mmCIF file of N, CA and C in Angstrom:
data_model
loop_
_atom_site.group_PDB
_atom_site.id
_atom_site.type_symbol
_atom_site.label_atom_id
_atom_site.label_comp_id
_atom_site.label_asym_id
_atom_site.label_seq_id
_atom_site.Cartn_x
_atom_site.Cartn_y
_atom_site.Cartn_z
ATOM 1 N N SER A 623 -3.152 -5.887 -1.430
ATOM 2 C CA SER A 623 -2.111 -5.677 -2.379
ATOM 3 C C SER A 623 -0.900 -6.490 -2.313
ATOM 4 N N LEU A 624 -0.168 -6.753 -3.480
ATOM 5 C CA LEU A 624 1.119 -7.629 -3.483
ATOM 6 C C LEU A 624 2.082 -6.851 -3.368
ATOM 7 N N ALA A 625 2.121 -5.389 -3.332
ATOM 8 C CA ALA A 625 3.244 -4.507 -3.275
ATOM 9 C C ALA A 625 3.917 -4.605 -2.022
ATOM 10 N N PRO A 626 5.211 -4.272 -1.755
ATOM 11 C CA PRO A 626 5.979 -4.653 -0.578
ATOM 12 C C PRO A 626 5.818 -3.617 0.104
ATOM 13 N N THR A 627 5.706 -3.713 1.710
ATOM 14 C CA THR A 627 5.592 -2.522 2.443
ATOM 15 C C THR A 627 7.135 -1.930 2.468
ATOM 16 N N ALA A 628 6.911 -0.918 3.176
ATOM 17 C CA ALA A 628 8.368 0.086 3.093
ATOM 18 C C ALA A 628 9.307 -1.021 4.139
ATOM 19 N N GLU A 629 8.579 -1.568 4.953
ATOM 20 C CA GLU A 629 9.442 -2.550 6.027
ATOM 21 C C GLU A 629 10.241 -3.475 5.162
ATOM 22 N N GLN A 630 9.349 -4.124 4.132
ATOM 23 C CA GLN A 630 10.208 -5.293 3.382
ATOM 24 C C GLN A 630 11.262 -4.808 2.347
ATOM 25 N N ALA A 631 10.702 -3.334 1.918
ATOM 26 C CA ALA A 631 11.596 -2.798 1.023
ATOM 27 C C ALA A 631 13.039 -2.493 1.706
ATOM 28 N N PHE A 632 12.883 -2.108 3.399
ATOM 29 C CA PHE A 632 14.266 -1.639 3.835
ATOM 30 C C PHE A 632 14.187 -2.722 4.920
ATOM 31 N N PRO A 633 15.212 -3.595 4.882
ATOM 32 C CA PRO A 633 15.217 -4.843 5.572
ATOM 33 C C PRO A 633 16.017 -4.165 6.911
ATOM 34 N N PRO A 634 15.480 -4.652 8.184
ATOM 35 C CA PRO A 634 16.210 -4.070 9.383
ATOM 36 C C PRO A 634 17.490 -4.605 9.510
ATOM 37 N N ALA A 635 18.308 -3.952 10.357
ATOM 38 C CA ALA A 635 19.564 -4.035 10.572
ATOM 39 C C ALA A 635 19.835 -5.838 11.136
ATOM 40 N N THR A 636 20.595 -6.395 10.665
ATOM 41 C CA THR A 636 20.611 -7.758 10.930
ATOM 42 C C THR A 636 22.156 -8.089 11.157
ATOM 43 N N GLY A 637 22.985 -7.428 11.025
ATOM 44 C CA GLY A 637 24.358 -8.030 11.082
ATOM 45 C C GLY A 637 24.833 -8.076 12.597
ATOM 46 N N PRO A 638 25.909 -8.737 12.986
ATOM 47 C CA PRO A 638 26.337 -8.350 14.453
ATOM 48 C C PRO A 638 26.758 -7.057 14.765
ATOM 49 N N THR A 639 27.122 -6.479 13.982
ATOM 50 C CA THR A 639 27.581 -5.014 13.925
ATOM 51 C C THR A 639 26.312 -4.061 13.971
ATOM 52 N N GLY A 640 25.359 -4.321 13.710
ATOM 53 C CA GLY A 640 24.391 -3.580 13.693
ATOM 54 C C GLY A 640 24.185 -2.995 12.026
ATOM 55 N N ASP A 641 24.780 -3.543 11.123
ATOM 56 C CA ASP A 641 24.926 -3.081 9.722
ATOM 57 C C ASP A 641 23.770 -3.769 9.070
ATOM 58 N N SER A 642 23.023 -3.186 8.042
ATOM 59 C CA SER A 642 22.147 -3.630 7.215
ATOM 60 C C SER A 642 22.337 -4.364 6.015
ATOM 61 N N PRO A 643 21.679 -5.389 5.632
ATOM 62 C CA PRO A 643 22.104 -6.071 4.243
ATOM 63 C C PRO A 643 22.256 -4.850 2.979
ATOM 64 N N GLY A 644 21.314 -4.006 3.488
ATOM 65 C CA GLY A 644 21.232 -2.666 2.523
ATOM 66 C C GLY A 644 20.834 -3.313 0.916
ATOM 67 N N HIS A 645 21.034 -2.141 0.140
ATOM 68 C CA HIS A 645 21.108 -2.462 -1.367
ATOM 69 C C HIS A 645 22.236 -1.817 -1.897
ATOM 70 N N LYS A 646 22.579 -2.375 -2.980
ATOM 71 C CA LYS A 646 23.602 -1.842 -3.922
ATOM 72 C C LYS A 646 23.412 -0.478 -4.555
ATOM 73 N N LEU A 647 22.071 -0.469 -5.146
ATOM 74 C CA LEU A 647 21.444 0.512 -5.774
ATOM 75 C C LEU A 647 20.322 1.157 -5.524
ATOM 76 N N LEU A 648 20.345 2.466 -5.187
ATOM 77 C CA LEU A 648 18.842 3.022 -5.016
ATOM 78 C C LEU A 648 18.656 3.905 -6.082
ATOM 79 N N LEU A 649 17.189 3.700 -6.585
ATOM 80 C CA LEU A 649 16.663 4.218 -7.680
ATOM 81 C C LEU A 649 15.561 5.196 -7.151
ATOM 82 N N LEU A 650 15.781 6.683 -7.446
ATOM 83 C CA LEU A 650 14.366 7.254 -7.195
ATOM 84 C C LEU A 650 13.667 7.643 -8.545
ATOM 85 N N VAL A 651 12.656 7.203 -8.550
ATOM 86 C CA VAL A 651 11.532 7.637 -9.821
ATOM 87 C C VAL A 651 10.307 8.400 -9.640
ATOM 88 N N ALA A 652 10.188 9.568 -10.322
ATOM 89 C CA ALA A 652 8.814 10.326 -9.921
ATOM 90 C C ALA A 652 8.320 10.397 -11.363
ATOM 91 N N SER A 653 6.989 9.893 -11.522
ATOM 92 C CA SER A 653 6.409 10.117 -12.909
ATOM 93 C C SER A 653 5.129 10.467 -12.711
ATOM 94 N N HIS A 654 4.708 11.319 -13.493
ATOM 95 C CA HIS A 654 3.034 11.614 -13.815
ATOM 96 C C HIS A 654 2.815 11.136 -15.074
ATOM 97 N N VAL A 655 1.928 10.016 -15.086
ATOM 98 C CA VAL A 655 1.539 9.725 -16.564
ATOM 99 C C VAL A 655 0.310 10.228 -16.860
ATOM 100 N N GLY A 656 0.515 10.969 -18.093
ATOM 101 C CA GLY A 656 -0.921 11.706 -18.496
ATOM 102 C C GLY A 656 -1.218 11.650 -19.942
ATOM 103 N N ASN A 657 -0.636 10.645 -20.501
ATOM 104 C CA ASN A 657 -0.985 10.016 -21.955
ATOM 105 C C ASN A 657 -0.384 8.501 -22.103
ATOM 106 N N GLU A 658 -0.739 8.012 -23.247
ATOM 107 C CA GLU A 658 -0.515 6.620 -23.351
ATOM 108 C C GLU A 658 1.087 6.516 -23.706
ATOM 109 N N GLN A 659 1.491 7.320 -24.394
ATOM 110 C CA GLN A 659 2.984 7.600 -24.549
ATOM 111 C C GLN A 659 3.871 7.457 -23.345
ATOM 112 N N ARG A 660 3.418 8.284 -22.437
ATOM 113 C CA ARG A 660 4.275 8.208 -21.083
ATOM 114 C C ARG A 660 3.879 6.746 -20.456
ATOM 115 N N LEU A 661 2.950 6.224 -20.422
ATOM 116 C CA LEU A 661 2.541 5.001 -19.651
ATOM 117 C C LEU A 661 3.320 3.728 -20.637
ATOM 118 N N ALA A 662 3.697 3.822 -22.056
ATOM 119 C CA ALA A 662 4.641 3.005 -22.568
ATOM 120 C C ALA A 662 5.735 3.244 -21.900
ATOM 121 N N LEU A 663 6.299 4.437 -21.998
ATOM 122 C CA LEU A 663 7.691 4.776 -21.537
ATOM 123 C C LEU A 663 7.850 4.253 -19.923
ATOM 124 N N LEU A 664 6.578 4.212 -19.116
ATOM 125 C CA LEU A 664 6.800 3.750 -17.875
ATOM 126 C C LEU A 664 7.030 2.278 -18.003
ATOM 127 N N ARG A 665 6.386 1.593 -18.563
ATOM 128 C CA ARG A 665 6.334 0.047 -18.810
ATOM 129 C C ARG A 665 7.880 -0.106 -19.199
ATOM 130 N N ARG A 666 8.336 0.280 -20.017
ATOM 131 C CA ARG A 666 9.441 0.031 -20.698
ATOM 132 C C ARG A 666 10.513 0.188 -19.398
ATOM 133 N N SER A 667 10.651 1.215 -18.817
ATOM 134 C CA SER A 667 11.484 1.678 -17.776
ATOM 135 C C SER A 667 11.272 0.493 -16.607
ATOM 136 N N LEU A 668 10.114 0.104 -16.368
ATOM 137 C CA LEU A 668 9.791 -0.889 -15.475
ATOM 138 C C LEU A 668 10.255 -2.354 -15.789
ATOM 139 N N ALA A 669 10.383 -2.561 -17.053
ATOM 140 C CA ALA A 669 10.659 -3.865 -17.475
ATOM 141 C C ALA A 669 12.474 -3.693 -17.405
ATOM 142 N N SER A 670 12.889 -2.783 -17.532
ATOM 143 C CA SER A 670 14.377 -2.563 -17.430
ATOM 144 C C SER A 670 14.839 -2.818 -15.965
ATOM 145 N N MET A 671 13.929 -2.034 -15.283
ATOM 146 C CA MET A 671 14.326 -2.496 -13.751
ATOM 147 C C MET A 671 14.267 -3.670 -13.257
ATOM 148 N N VAL A 672 13.292 -4.171 -13.933
ATOM 149 C CA VAL A 672 12.947 -5.781 -13.386
ATOM 150 C C VAL A 672 14.031 -6.586 -13.812
ATOM 151 N N ALA A 673 14.597 -6.452 -14.882
ATOM 152 C CA ALA A 673 15.637 -7.227 -15.334
ATOM 153 C C ALA A 673 17.004 -7.013 -15.072
ATOM 154 N N GLN A 674 17.073 -6.438 -13.971
ATOM 155 C CA GLN A 674 18.377 -6.012 -13.330
ATOM 156 C C GLN A 674 18.834 -7.147 -12.289
ATOM 157 N N ARG A 675 19.934 -7.273 -12.216
ATOM 158 C CA ARG A 675 20.566 -8.191 -11.236
ATOM 159 C C ARG A 675 21.210 -7.745 -9.933
ATOM 160 N N GLY A 676 21.222 -8.379 -9.130
ATOM 161 C CA GLY A 676 21.965 -7.755 -7.897
ATOM 162 C C GLY A 676 20.816 -6.963 -7.151
ATOM 163 N N CYS A 677 21.374 -6.675 -5.933
ATOM 164 C CA CYS A 677 20.462 -6.198 -4.847
ATOM 165 C C CYS A 677 20.257 -4.590 -5.437
ATOM 166 N N GLY A 678 19.035 -4.313 -5.653
ATOM 167 C CA GLY A 678 18.713 -2.841 -5.726
ATOM 168 C C GLY A 678 17.185 -2.690 -5.159
ATOM 169 N N LEU A 679 17.074 -1.350 -5.108
ATOM 170 C CA LEU A 679 15.709 -0.869 -4.288
ATOM 171 C C LEU A 679 15.176 0.054 -5.460
ATOM 172 N N VAL A 680 14.097 0.197 -5.697
ATOM 173 C CA VAL A 680 13.471 1.093 -6.642
ATOM 174 C C VAL A 680 12.252 2.059 -5.793
ATOM 175 N N LEU A 681 12.370 2.956 -5.781
ATOM 176 C CA LEU A 681 11.276 3.884 -4.992
ATOM 177 C C LEU A 681 10.655 4.626 -6.182
ATOM 178 N N LEU A 682 9.184 4.415 -6.429
ATOM 179 C CA LEU A 682 8.584 5.093 -7.473
ATOM 180 C C LEU A 682 7.316 5.984 -6.929
ATOM 181 N N GLY A 683 7.550 7.107 -6.968
ATOM 182 C CA GLY A 683 6.446 8.283 -6.600
ATOM 183 C C GLY A 683 5.668 8.259 -8.043
ATOM 184 N N TRP A 684 4.388 8.055 -7.973
ATOM 185 C CA TRP A 684 3.738 8.319 -9.210
ATOM 186 C C TRP A 684 2.260 8.634 -9.302
ATOM 187 N N SER A 685 1.727 9.185 -10.264
ATOM 188 C CA SER A 685 0.375 9.862 -10.371
ATOM 189 C C SER A 685 -0.126 9.725 -11.744
ATOM 190 N N SER A 686 -1.365 9.941 -12.118
ATOM 191 C CA SER A 686 -1.704 9.629 -13.433
ATOM 192 C C SER A 686 -2.832 10.256 -13.478
ATOM 193 N N GLU A 687 -3.121 10.567 -14.983
ATOM 194 C CA GLU A 687 -4.473 10.868 -15.250
ATOM 195 C C GLU A 687 -5.737 9.897 -14.828
ATOM 196 N N ARG A 688 -6.859 10.241 -14.425
ATOM 197 C CA ARG A 688 -7.738 9.457 -13.965
ATOM 198 C C ARG A 688 -8.143 8.329 -15.037
ATOM 199 N N ALA A 689 -8.063 8.663 -16.132
ATOM 200 C CA ALA A 689 -8.241 7.377 -17.181
ATOM 201 C C ALA A 689 -7.408 6.538 -17.400
ATOM 202 N N LEU A 690 -6.087 6.782 -17.252
ATOM 203 C CA LEU A 690 -4.922 5.983 -17.122
ATOM 204 C C LEU A 690 -4.478 5.029 -15.832
ATOM 205 N N ARG A 691 -5.373 5.628 -14.780
ATOM 206 C CA ARG A 691 -4.761 5.197 -13.381
ATOM 207 C C ARG A 691 -4.897 3.738 -13.195
ATOM 208 N N ASP A 692 -5.775 2.949 -13.682
ATOM 209 C CA ASP A 692 -5.831 1.489 -13.755
ATOM 210 C C ASP A 692 -4.784 0.898 -14.328
ATOM 211 N N ALA A 693 -4.528 1.204 -15.537
ATOM 212 C CA ALA A 693 -3.476 0.693 -16.492
ATOM 213 C C ALA A 693 -2.102 0.937 -15.763
ATOM 214 N N VAL A 694 -1.735 1.990 -15.336
ATOM 215 C CA VAL A 694 -0.469 2.588 -14.496
ATOM 216 C C VAL A 694 -0.578 1.546 -13.296
ATOM 217 N N ALA A 695 -1.527 1.305 -12.549
ATOM 218 C CA ALA A 695 -1.222 0.490 -11.375
ATOM 219 C C ALA A 695 -1.183 -0.864 -11.780
ATOM 220 N N ALA A 696 -1.707 -1.298 -12.866
ATOM 221 C CA ALA A 696 -1.606 -2.726 -13.307
ATOM 222 C C ALA A 696 -0.345 -2.949 -13.689
ATOM 223 N N ALA A 697 0.511 -2.053 -14.512
ATOM 224 C CA ALA A 697 1.797 -2.094 -14.986
ATOM 225 C C ALA A 697 2.879 -2.192 -13.659
ATOM 226 N N ILE A 698 2.566 -1.191 -12.681
ATOM 227 C CA ILE A 698 3.439 -1.492 -11.428
ATOM 228 C C ILE A 698 3.144 -2.822 -10.851
ATOM 229 N N SER A 699 1.896 -3.333 -10.604
ATOM 230 C CA SER A 699 1.716 -4.591 -9.724
ATOM 231 C C SER A 699 2.393 -5.805 -10.565
ATOM 232 N N GLU A 700 2.199 -5.765 -11.986
ATOM 233 C CA GLU A 700 2.995 -6.967 -12.746
ATOM 234 C C GLU A 700 4.486 -6.594 -12.544
ATOM 235 N N SER A 701 4.931 -5.500 -12.355
ATOM 236 C CA SER A 701 6.596 -5.555 -12.393
ATOM 237 C C SER A 701 6.849 -5.725 -11.161
ATOM 238 N N GLN A 702 6.054 -5.471 -9.905
ATOM 239 C CA GLN A 702 6.477 -5.900 -8.516
ATOM 240 C C GLN A 702 6.345 -7.460 -8.265
ATOM 241 N N ALA A 703 5.247 -7.848 -9.017
ATOM 242 C CA ALA A 703 5.181 -9.500 -9.259
ATOM 243 C C ALA A 703 6.511 -10.054 -9.896
ATOM 244 N N ALA A 704 7.022 -9.346 -11.093
ATOM 245 C CA ALA A 704 7.942 -10.082 -11.783
ATOM 246 C C ALA A 704 9.452 -9.764 -10.734
ATOM 247 N N CYS A 705 9.565 -8.735 -10.351
ATOM 248 C CA CYS A 705 10.558 -8.554 -9.382
ATOM 249 C C CYS A 705 10.639 -9.612 -8.149
ATOM 250 N N ARG A 706 9.574 -10.226 -7.527
ATOM 251 C CA ARG A 706 9.612 -11.005 -6.697
ATOM 252 C C ARG A 706 10.170 -12.398 -7.548
ATOM 253 N N GLU A 707 10.011 -12.546 -8.508
ATOM 254 C CA GLU A 707 10.219 -13.943 -9.228
ATOM 255 C C GLU A 707 11.496 -13.827 -9.757
ATOM 256 N N VAL A 708 12.127 -12.577 -9.907
ATOM 257 C CA VAL A 708 13.428 -12.550 -10.414
ATOM 258 C C VAL A 708 14.324 -12.885 -9.192
ATOM 259 N N GLY A 709 13.922 -11.973 -8.013
ATOM 260 C CA GLY A 709 14.537 -12.020 -6.887
ATOM 261 C C GLY A 709 15.222 -13.651 -6.357
ATOM 262 N N GLY A 710 14.880 -13.882 -5.311
ATOM 263 C CA GLY A 710 15.438 -15.253 -4.609
ATOM 264 C C GLY A 710 16.991 -15.356 -4.809
ATOM 265 N N GLU A 711 17.664 -16.329 -5.342
ATOM 266 C CA GLU A 711 19.034 -16.415 -5.118
ATOM 267 C C GLU A 711 19.767 -15.274 -5.905
ATOM 268 N N GLU A 712 19.366 -14.950 -7.194
ATOM 269 C CA GLU A 712 19.981 -13.835 -7.931
ATOM 270 C C GLU A 712 19.880 -12.308 -7.278
ATOM 271 N N GLY A 713 19.000 -12.199 -6.383
ATOM 272 C CA GLY A 713 18.850 -10.807 -5.756
ATOM 273 C C GLY A 713 18.292 -9.942 -6.707
ATOM 274 N N GLY A 714 16.985 -9.980 -6.793
ATOM 275 C CA GLY A 714 16.626 -8.685 -7.825
ATOM 276 C C GLY A 714 16.339 -7.614 -7.274
ATOM 277 N N VAL A 715 15.482 -6.698 -7.945
ATOM 278 C CA VAL A 715 15.064 -5.472 -7.293
ATOM 279 C C VAL A 715 13.874 -5.488 -6.598
ATOM 280 N N ASP A 716 13.527 -4.499 -5.436
ATOM 281 C CA ASP A 716 12.601 -4.561 -4.755
ATOM 282 C C ASP A 716 12.143 -3.025 -5.188
ATOM 283 N N LEU A 717 10.599 -3.098 -5.439
ATOM 284 C CA LEU A 717 9.828 -1.864 -6.227
ATOM 285 C C LEU A 717 8.945 -1.595 -5.134
ATOM 286 N N LEU A 718 9.214 -0.291 -4.652
ATOM 287 C CA LEU A 718 8.198 0.323 -3.998
ATOM 288 C C LEU A 718 7.525 1.435 -4.462
ATOM 289 N N ALA A 719 6.117 1.312 -4.360
ATOM 290 C CA ALA A 719 5.353 2.413 -5.430
ATOM 291 C C ALA A 719 4.461 3.149 -4.310
ATOM 292 N N VAL A 720 4.427 4.397 -4.571
ATOM 293 C CA VAL A 720 3.622 5.255 -3.715
ATOM 294 C C VAL A 720 2.842 6.381 -4.720
ATOM 295 N N GLU A 721 1.511 5.827 -4.970
ATOM 296 C CA GLU A 721 0.636 6.741 -5.744
ATOM 297 C C GLU A 721 0.213 8.099 -5.126
ATOM 298 N N GLN A 722 0.309 8.978 -5.728
ATOM 299 C CA GLN A 722 -0.307 10.353 -5.287
ATOM 300 C C GLN A 722 -1.324 10.689 -5.978
ATOM 301 N N PRO A 723 -2.484 11.587 -5.515
ATOM 302 C CA PRO A 723 -3.516 11.626 -6.072
ATOM 303 C C PRO A 723 -3.468 13.021 -7.029
ATOM 304 N N GLY A 724 -3.845 13.172 -8.291
ATOM 305 C CA GLY A 724 -3.250 14.471 -9.151
ATOM 306 C C GLY A 724 -2.326 14.465 -9.439
ATOM 307 N N ARG A 725 -1.872 15.393 -10.527
ATOM 308 C CA ARG A 725 -0.661 15.565 -11.193
ATOM 309 C C ARG A 725 0.222 16.486 -9.906
ATOM 310 N N ARG A 726 1.361 15.701 -9.892
ATOM 311 C CA ARG A 726 2.507 16.189 -8.824
ATOM 312 C C ARG A 726 3.661 16.670 -9.349
ATOM 313 N N THR A 727 4.403 17.336 -8.826
ATOM 314 C CA THR A 727 5.939 17.473 -9.426
ATOM 315 C C THR A 727 6.951 16.340 -8.965
ATOM 316 N N GLN A 728 7.988 16.313 -9.512
ATOM 317 C CA GLN A 728 8.764 15.234 -9.374
ATOM 318 C C GLN A 728 9.217 15.299 -7.824
ATOM 319 N N PHE A 729 9.593 16.570 -7.292
ATOM 320 C CA PHE A 729 9.789 16.754 -6.040
ATOM 321 C C PHE A 729 8.611 16.374 -4.814
ATOM 322 N N GLU A 730 7.527 16.884 -5.272
ATOM 323 C CA GLU A 730 6.390 16.180 -4.486
ATOM 324 C C GLU A 730 6.178 14.742 -4.462
ATOM 325 N N HIS A 731 6.565 14.177 -5.370
ATOM 326 C CA HIS A 731 6.704 12.557 -5.290
ATOM 327 C C HIS A 731 7.825 12.216 -4.250
ATOM 328 N N TYR A 732 9.261 12.849 -4.592
ATOM 329 C CA TYR A 732 10.037 12.477 -3.739
ATOM 330 C C TYR A 732 9.872 12.670 -2.185
ATOM 331 N N ALA A 733 9.120 14.021 -1.740
ATOM 332 C CA ALA A 733 8.771 14.054 -0.519
ATOM 333 C C ALA A 733 7.775 12.866 -0.144
ATOM 334 N N ALA A 734 6.847 12.513 -1.102
ATOM 335 C CA ALA A 734 5.897 11.404 -0.411
ATOM 336 C C ALA A 734 6.955 10.212 -0.326
ATOM 337 N N LEU A 735 7.870 10.155 -0.914
ATOM 338 C CA LEU A 735 8.729 8.751 -0.869
ATOM 339 C C LEU A 735 9.529 8.994 0.466
ATOM 340 N N LEU A 736 10.054 9.847 0.767
ATOM 341 C CA LEU A 736 10.510 10.182 1.868
ATOM 342 C C LEU A 736 9.840 10.138 3.322
ATOM 343 N N ARG A 737 8.465 10.544 3.010
ATOM 344 C CA ARG A 737 7.616 10.480 4.183
ATOM 345 C C ARG A 737 7.457 8.867 4.453
ATOM 346 N N GLU A 738 7.313 8.031 3.450
ATOM 347 C CA GLU A 738 7.010 6.571 3.598
ATOM 348 C C GLU A 738 8.203 6.167 4.158
ATOM 349 N N VAL A 739 9.558 6.457 3.679
ATOM 350 C CA VAL A 739 10.747 5.789 4.098
ATOM 351 C C VAL A 739 11.034 6.079 5.915
ATOM 352 N N GLU A 740 10.718 7.562 6.078
ATOM 353 C CA GLU A 740 10.454 7.949 7.477
ATOM 354 C C GLU A 740 9.612 7.052 8.315
ATOM 355 N N ALA A 741 8.313 7.058 7.702
ATOM 356 C CA ALA A 741 7.415 6.214 8.724
ATOM 357 C C ALA A 741 7.901 4.708 8.903
ATOM 358 N N ALA A 742 8.550 4.147 7.775
ATOM 359 C CA ALA A 742 8.717 2.865 8.112
ATOM 360 C C ALA A 742 9.855 2.762 9.036
ATOM 361 N N ALA A 743 10.861 3.559 9.099
ATOM 362 C CA ALA A 743 11.629 3.795 10.007
ATOM 363 C C ALA A 743 11.301 3.891 11.521
ATOM 364 N N ARG A 744 10.269 4.817 11.622
ATOM 365 C CA ARG A 744 9.748 4.965 12.960
ATOM 366 C C ARG A 744 8.873 3.954 13.413
ATOM 367 N N ARG A 745 8.343 3.088 12.589
ATOM 368 C CA ARG A 745 7.698 1.824 13.071
ATOM 369 C C ARG A 745 8.550 0.673 13.159
ATOM 370 N N ARG A 746 9.835 0.653 12.701
ATOM 371 C CA ARG A 746 11.108 -0.331 12.966
ATOM 372 C C ARG A 746 11.343 0.103 14.339
ATOM 373 N N ARG A 747 11.466 1.143 14.450
ATOM 374 C CA ARG A 747 11.939 1.529 15.915
ATOM 375 C C ARG A 747 11.055 1.536 16.902
ATOM 376 N N GLY A 748 9.882 1.172 16.768
ATOM 377 C CA GLY A 748 8.640 1.135 17.562
ATOM 378 C C GLY A 748 7.974 2.319 17.852
ATOM 379 N N GLY A 749 8.194 3.391 16.994
ATOM 380 C CA GLY A 749 7.749 4.566 17.153
ATOM 381 C C GLY A 749 6.136 4.452 17.016
ATOM 382 N N ASP A 750 5.286 5.847 17.453
ATOM 383 C CA ASP A 750 3.938 5.557 17.158
ATOM 384 C C ASP A 750 3.516 6.358 16.009
ATOM 385 N N VAL A 751 3.247 5.721 14.956
ATOM 386 C CA VAL A 751 2.972 5.966 13.669
ATOM 387 C C VAL A 751 1.278 5.894 13.387
ATOM 388 N N ARG A 752 0.983 7.114 13.163
ATOM 389 C CA ARG A 752 -0.483 7.216 12.633
ATOM 390 C C ARG A 752 -0.764 7.542 11.246
ATOM 391 N N ALA A 753 -2.141 7.327 10.660
ATOM 392 C CA ALA A 753 -2.360 7.137 9.597
ATOM 393 C C ALA A 753 -1.904 8.589 8.916
ATOM 394 N N ALA A 754 -1.975 9.565 9.611
ATOM 395 C CA ALA A 754 -0.939 10.836 9.010
ATOM 396 C C ALA A 754 0.062 10.672 8.526
ATOM 397 N N ASP A 755 0.830 9.906 9.073
ATOM 398 C CA ASP A 755 2.040 9.704 8.772
ATOM 399 C C ASP A 755 2.397 8.842 7.310
ATOM 400 N N MET A 756 1.280 8.394 6.819
ATOM 401 C CA MET A 756 1.293 7.731 5.502
ATOM 402 C C MET A 756 1.113 8.659 4.512
ATOM 403 N N PRO A 757 1.869 8.554 3.262
ATOM 404 C CA PRO A 757 1.539 9.705 2.441
ATOM 405 C C PRO A 757 0.236 9.185 1.666
ATOM 406 N N ALA A 758 -0.472 10.079 1.021
ATOM 407 C CA ALA A 758 -1.570 10.071 0.104
ATOM 408 C C ALA A 758 -1.506 8.851 -0.673
ATOM 409 N N GLY A 759 -2.504 8.062 -0.769
ATOM 410 C CA GLY A 759 -2.197 7.002 -1.647
ATOM 411 C C GLY A 759 -1.919 5.919 -1.163
ATOM 412 N N GLY A 760 -1.133 5.829 0.153
ATOM 413 C CA GLY A 760 -0.450 4.627 0.644
ATOM 414 C C GLY A 760 0.556 4.138 -0.240
ATOM 415 N N SER A 761 0.981 2.968 0.144
ATOM 416 C CA SER A 761 2.084 2.358 -0.708
ATOM 417 C C SER A 761 1.509 1.074 -1.362
ATOM 418 N N GLY A 762 2.088 0.815 -2.465
ATOM 419 C CA GLY A 762 1.774 0.155 -3.425
ATOM 420 C C GLY A 762 1.052 0.500 -4.755
ATOM 421 N N GLY A 763 0.880 -0.269 -5.661
ATOM 422 C CA GLY A 763 0.661 0.051 -7.010
ATOM 423 C C GLY A 763 -0.935 -0.143 -7.221
ATOM 424 N N GLY A 764 -1.776 -0.427 -6.326
ATOM 425 C CA GLY A 764 -3.050 -0.556 -6.388
ATOM 426 C C GLY A 764 -3.595 -1.814 -6.062
#
């Protein structure tokens, strides 16, 4: 998958005082795509996020109806690729997506994102992370 890992989305502290380059903007998005209209809205939202300038991070927790899963995953993958293109000198947006099986509430999506962030922090500190630490569906858009 071309999706960034949590380690890439959350760069380690690099400054002399241990400060992190960080992100100026953190956007949490939770979405269940249940129909074509929701897919169109997600695509529009992703396009808006990709167009942002400056350093930002989007954490997207998502689920979809089975019939729409491939289309949602493709939209996310395309947006992640566009984020990398926009990046560079301008500092674009990093998009980390975590898929969950079946319909989930926004808070279940946020919990999965939190688990991914916590697992990345443990890996960065050299902690033992097992597969159970990863949210269902893993990271990435497909």
